[in-house]
Coordinates of C-alpha atoms in Angstrom, one line a residue:
X1 CA -41.5 -27.1 34.6
X2 CA -40.9 -28.5 31.1
X3 CA -43.2 -25.8 29.6
X4 CA -41.6 -22.9 31.4
X5 CA -40.9 -20.1 28.9
X6 CA -39.7 -17.2 31.0
X7 CA -38.0 -17.3 34.3
X8 CA -37.3 -14.0 36.2
X9 CA -35.9 -14.3 39.7
X10 CA -34.9 -11.0 41.4
X11 CA -33.4 -10.9 44.9
X12 CA -33.5 -14.7 45.0
X13 CA -30.4 -16.2 46.5
X14 CA -29.9 -20.0 46.5
X15 CA -27.0 -21.9 48.0
X16 CA -26.3 -25.0 45.9
X17 CA -23.3 -27.2 45.6
X18 CA -24.5 -28.7 42.3
X19 CA -25.6 -26.9 39.2
X20 CA -29.3 -26.2 38.8
X21 CA -30.7 -27.7 35.6
X22 CA -33.0 -25.6 33.5
X23 CA -35.5 -26.8 30.8
X24 CA -34.4 -26.5 27.2
X25 CA -37.8 -24.9 26.3
X26 CA -36.9 -21.8 28.3
X27 CA -36.9 -18.6 26.2
X28 CA -35.8 -15.9 28.7
X29 CA -33.8 -16.2 31.9
X30 CA -33.1 -13.2 34.2
X31 CA -31.5 -14.2 37.5
X32 CA -29.0 -11.9 39.0
X33 CA -26.7 -13.5 41.6
X34 CA -27.6 -16.9 40.2
X35 CA -25.9 -20.1 41.3
X36 CA -24.2 -22.4 38.8
X37 CA -26.6 -23.4 36.0
X38 CA -26.8 -26.0 33.3
X39 CA -29.2 -27.1 30.5
X40 CA -29.8 -30.6 29.2
X41 CA -28.3 -31.9 25.9
X42 CA -30.0 -31.2 22.6
X43 CA -31.2 -27.9 21.1
X44 CA -32.2 -25.0 23.3
X45 CA -34.7 -22.3 22.6
X46 CA -33.3 -19.6 24.9
X47 CA -33.2 -16.1 23.4
X48 CA -31.8 -14.1 26.3
X49 CA -29.9 -14.8 29.4
X50 CA -29.1 -12.2 32.1
X51 CA -27.2 -13.7 35.1
X52 CA -25.2 -10.7 36.1
X53 CA -23.3 -11.0 39.4
X54 CA -23.7 -14.7 39.3
X55 CA -21.2 -17.3 40.7
X56 CA -20.5 -18.9 37.4
X57 CA -16.8 -19.9 37.1
X58 CA -16.6 -21.5 33.7
X59 CA -18.9 -22.2 30.8
X60 CA -17.0 -25.0 29.1
X61 CA -19.3 -27.1 26.9
X62 CA -22.4 -25.5 28.2
X63 CA -22.9 -23.2 25.2
X64 CA -23.8 -25.7 22.5
X65 CA -27.0 -25.8 20.5
X66 CA -28.0 -22.3 21.5
X67 CA -28.8 -21.3 17.9
X68 CA -31.6 -18.9 19.0
X69 CA -29.7 -17.1 21.7
X70 CA -29.3 -13.3 21.0
X71 CA -28.5 -11.7 24.3
X72 CA -26.0 -12.6 27.0
X73 CA -25.4 -10.6 30.1
X74 CA -22.6 -11.9 32.4
X75 CA -21.6 -8.5 33.7
X76 CA -19.9 -8.6 37.1
X77 CA -19.6 -12.4 37.1
X78 CA -16.4 -12.0 39.1
X79 CA -15.4 -15.7 39.1
X80 CA -15.8 -16.2 35.3
X81 CA -12.3 -17.0 33.9
X82 CA -13.0 -17.6 30.2
X83 CA -15.5 -17.3 27.4
X84 CA -15.6 -20.6 25.4
X85 CA -16.2 -21.3 21.7
X86 CA -19.4 -19.5 20.7
X87 CA -19.4 -20.6 17.1
X88 CA -22.6 -22.6 17.9
X89 CA -24.3 -19.4 19.0
X90 CA -24.5 -17.9 15.5
X91 CA -27.3 -15.4 16.1
X92 CA -25.7 -13.7 19.2
X93 CA -26.2 -9.9 19.0
X94 CA -25.2 -8.7 22.5
X95 CA -22.4 -10.0 24.8
X96 CA -21.9 -8.0 28.0
X97 CA -19.0 -9.0 30.1
X98 CA -18.5 -5.7 32.0
X99 CA -16.6 -6.0 35.2
X100 CA -15.7 -9.7 35.0
X101 CA -12.5 -9.2 36.9
X102 CA -11.2 -12.8 36.7
X103 CA -11.8 -13.1 33.0
X104 CA -8.5 -14.0 31.2
X105 CA -9.5 -15.3 27.8
X106 CA -12.2 -14.7 25.1
X107 CA -12.3 -17.5 22.5
X108 CA -11.3 -16.7 18.9
X109 CA -14.8 -17.5 17.7
X110 CA -16.2 -14.3 19.2
X111 CA -14.3 -12.4 16.5
X112 CA -16.3 -14.1 13.8
X113 CA -19.9 -13.7 15.2
X114 CA -21.4 -12.0 12.1
X115 CA -24.6 -10.8 13.9
X116 CA -22.9 -9.4 17.0
X117 CA -23.7 -5.7 17.6
X118 CA -22.7 -5.1 21.2
X119 CA -19.5 -6.3 22.9
X120 CA -18.4 -4.9 26.2
X121 CA -15.4 -6.1 28.2
X122 CA -15.0 -2.9 30.2
X123 CA -13.0 -3.3 33.4
X124 CA -12.0 -6.9 32.7
X125 CA -8.7 -6.1 34.4
X126 CA -7.1 -9.5 33.9
X127 CA -8.1 -10.0 30.2
X128 CA -5.0 -10.8 28.2
X129 CA -6.2 -13.2 25.4
X130 CA -8.7 -11.7 23.0
X131 CA -9.5 -12.7 19.4
X132 CA -6.6 -11.8 17.1
X133 CA -8.9 -11.2 14.2
X134 CA -12.2 -9.3 14.0
X135 CA -14.8 -10.1 11.3
X136 CA -17.9 -8.9 13.1
X137 CA -19.5 -6.9 10.4
X138 CA -22.6 -5.9 12.4
X139 CA -20.7 -4.6 15.4
X140 CA -21.8 -1.2 16.6
X141 CA -20.2 -1.0 20.1
X142 CA -16.8 -2.3 21.2
X143 CA -15.6 -1.4 24.7
X144 CA -12.3 -2.7 26.0
X145 CA -11.6 0.2 28.3
X146 CA -9.9 -0.8 31.6
X147 CA -8.5 -4.1 30.2
X148 CA -5.2 -3.2 31.7
X149 CA -3.4 -6.4 30.7
X150 CA -4.6 -6.4 27.0
X151 CA -1.5 -5.7 24.9
X152 CA -2.8 -6.4 21.3
X153 CA -5.7 -5.1 19.3
X154 CA -7.0 -7.5 16.6
X155 CA -6.5 -7.2 12.9
X156 CA -9.8 -6.2 11.2
X157 CA -10.8 -8.4 8.3
X158 CA -12.9 -6.4 5.9
X159 CA -14.8 -3.1 6.3
X160 CA -16.9 -2.6 9.5
X161 CA -19.6 -0.2 8.5
X162 CA -21.6 0.1 11.7
X163 CA -19.0 0.7 14.4
X164 CA -19.0 4.4 15.4
X165 CA -17.2 4.3 18.7
X166 CA -14.1 2.5 19.9
X167 CA -13.2 2.6 23.6
X168 CA -9.7 1.4 24.5
X169 CA -8.8 3.7 27.5
X170 CA -6.3 2.3 30.1
X171 CA -5.4 -0.8 28.1
X172 CA -1.8 -2.1 27.6
X173 CA -2.1 -1.9 23.8
X174 CA 1.2 -1.0 22.2
X175 CA 0.0 -0.2 18.7
X176 CA -3.0 -0.4 16.4
X177 CA -2.8 -2.5 13.2
X178 CA -2.8 -1.0 9.7
X179 CA -6.2 -2.6 9.2
X180 CA -7.7 0.0 11.5
X181 CA -8.5 1.8 8.3
X182 CA -11.4 -0.7 7.9
X183 CA -13.3 1.0 10.7
X184 CA -14.8 3.2 8.0
X185 CA -17.7 4.6 10.1
X186 CA -15.8 5.3 13.3
X187 CA -16.5 8.7 14.8
X188 CA -15.0 8.5 18.3
X189 CA -11.8 6.8 19.2
X190 CA -10.8 6.9 22.9
X191 CA -7.2 5.8 23.8
X192 CA -6.7 7.8 27.0
X193 CA -3.9 6.6 29.3
X194 CA -2.8 3.8 27.1
X195 CA 0.7 4.2 28.5
X196 CA 2.3 1.5 26.3
X197 CA 1.0 3.0 23.1
X198 CA 4.0 4.4 21.1
X199 CA 2.5 5.1 17.7
X200 CA -0.5 5.1 15.3
X201 CA -0.3 3.7 11.8
X202 CA -0.5 6.3 9.0
X203 CA -3.6 4.4 7.7
X204 CA -5.5 6.2 10.4
X205 CA -5.8 9.1 8.0
X206 CA -8.3 6.9 6.1
X207 CA -10.8 7.2 8.9
X208 CA -12.7 10.0 7.1
X209 CA -15.7 10.0 9.6
X210 CA -13.5 10.4 12.7
X211 CA -14.6 13.4 14.7
X212 CA -12.8 12.9 18.0
X213 CA -9.5 11.2 18.8
X214 CA -8.3 11.2 22.4
X215 CA -4.8 10.2 23.3
X216 CA -4.5 12.1 26.6
X217 CA -2.0 10.6 29.0
X218 CA -0.4 8.2 26.5
X219 CA 3.0 9.0 28.1
X220 CA 5.1 6.9 25.6
X221 CA 3.4 8.2 22.5
X222 CA 6.3 10.0 20.8
X223 CA 5.1 10.9 17.3
X224 CA 1.8 11.5 15.6
X225 CA 2.0 10.1 12.0
X226 CA 2.2 12.4 9.0
X227 CA -0.3 12.0 6.2
X228 CA 1.7 10.4 3.4
X229 CA -1.1 10.5 0.7
X230 CA -2.1 13.5 -1.4
X231 CA -5.7 12.4 -1.5
X232 CA -7.8 9.2 -1.6
X233 CA -10.0 7.8 -4.3
X234 CA -13.0 9.7 -2.9
X235 CA -11.1 13.0 -2.9
X236 CA -10.7 13.2 0.8
X237 CA -7.4 14.4 2.3
X238 CA -6.5 13.5 5.9
X239 CA -9.3 13.9 8.5
X240 CA -12.1 15.9 6.9
X241 CA -14.3 15.7 10.1
X242 CA -11.8 15.6 13.0
X243 CA -12.4 18.6 15.2
X244 CA -11.2 17.5 18.6
X245 CA -7.9 15.7 19.0
X246 CA -6.6 15.3 22.5
X247 CA -2.8 15.0 22.7
X248 CA -2.1 16.4 26.1
X249 CA 0.2 14.5 28.4
X250 CA 1.8 12.6 25.6
X251 CA 5.6 12.5 24.8
X252 CA 5.5 14.4 21.5
X253 CA 8.9 15.9 20.6
X254 CA 7.5 17.5 17.4
X255 CA 4.1 18.4 15.9
X256 CA 5.0 18.5 12.2
X257 CA 1.8 16.7 11.4
X258 CA 0.1 20.0 11.8
X259 CA 2.0 21.5 8.9
X260 CA -0.8 20.5 6.5
X261 CA -3.9 22.4 7.3
X262 CA -5.7 20.6 4.6
X263 CA -5.4 17.4 6.6
X264 CA -7.4 18.9 9.4
X265 CA -9.9 21.3 7.8
X266 CA -12.4 21.2 10.7
X267 CA -9.8 21.4 13.6
X268 CA -11.6 23.4 16.3
X269 CA -9.9 22.5 19.6
X270 CA -6.3 21.2 20.0
X271 CA -4.9 20.0 23.3
X272 CA -1.1 19.7 23.3
X273 CA -0.2 20.6 26.9
X274 CA 2.5 18.6 28.8
X275 CA 4.5 17.6 25.7
X276 CA 8.2 18.0 24.8
X277 CA 8.1 19.9 21.5
X278 CA 9.8 23.3 21.4
X279 CA 7.9 25.0 18.6
X280 CA 4.8 24.9 16.5
X281 CA 4.8 25.0 12.7
X282 CA 4.4 28.4 11.2
X283 CA 1.5 27.1 9.2
X284 CA -0.6 26.7 12.4
X285 CA -2.3 30.0 11.5
X286 CA -3.8 28.4 8.4
X287 CA -6.1 26.3 10.6
X288 CA -9.0 28.7 10.1
X289 CA -11.5 26.8 12.3
X290 CA -9.1 26.5 15.3
X291 CA -10.5 28.5 18.3
X292 CA -8.8 26.7 21.2
X293 CA -5.1 25.8 21.5
X294 CA -3.6 24.5 24.7
X295 CA 0.2 24.3 24.9
X296 CA 0.6 24.7 28.7
X297 CA 3.7 23.1 30.2
X298 CA 5.4 22.5 26.9

């Protein structure tokens, strides 16, 4: 089987006490529910590996000399406990770890994969150690929703010009770093039910492409930041494109951030139900685009 280039095994279940060794010449591997696997030493030519729902427990030193590898799908590998150093997988574009319920740690090297476009750790409910720095300039999708033990979001090193959506729902994140301003292309930011989140940095006003910001159910979120800058170098003030902020079910005692209508020129729907504030600013009527205001149970 030394010349084998593609291996696709669907609905094939093998019971093996020892890892199955695969040839280094293999280009593509698709084997859901695979047993433990290994490659020989030396450079590998694998481009894609899809072993979702497999019984892999640890990768350790198995991911060396995979310089051509672009796609990894380990989704629902429920025994996988950690993602090792992937610095020797420099061309990786997609890393799918959806539903890896035993996953605790992702190695710091993942935060520096320059060609990585897709990273999903959705529903990795035991993940607590994630790269503390992100310099993945090609990243387009980052999904950490359902990582209920993840308390810290990484610092962002340099502008990320391709990421348009950030999913952080139901994480244990307490705050976002000031460097969140480097997500210059972000359009949708989902933070629903982040019950430990207490605040956002004022630098969030530099996200000029942001259209939707959802903080529903962030029960310890007590104050939305005010815009402290008159304008930026490009003439923008506040959120020029934000039309749909969701702040229902938070713990807001005041909504003075709404005083400046120029900070929210496209504000169309505003959800403020189930908060603790007692009044709205009189300038609320200056939000000309606003056609839906929900203040139920305030």
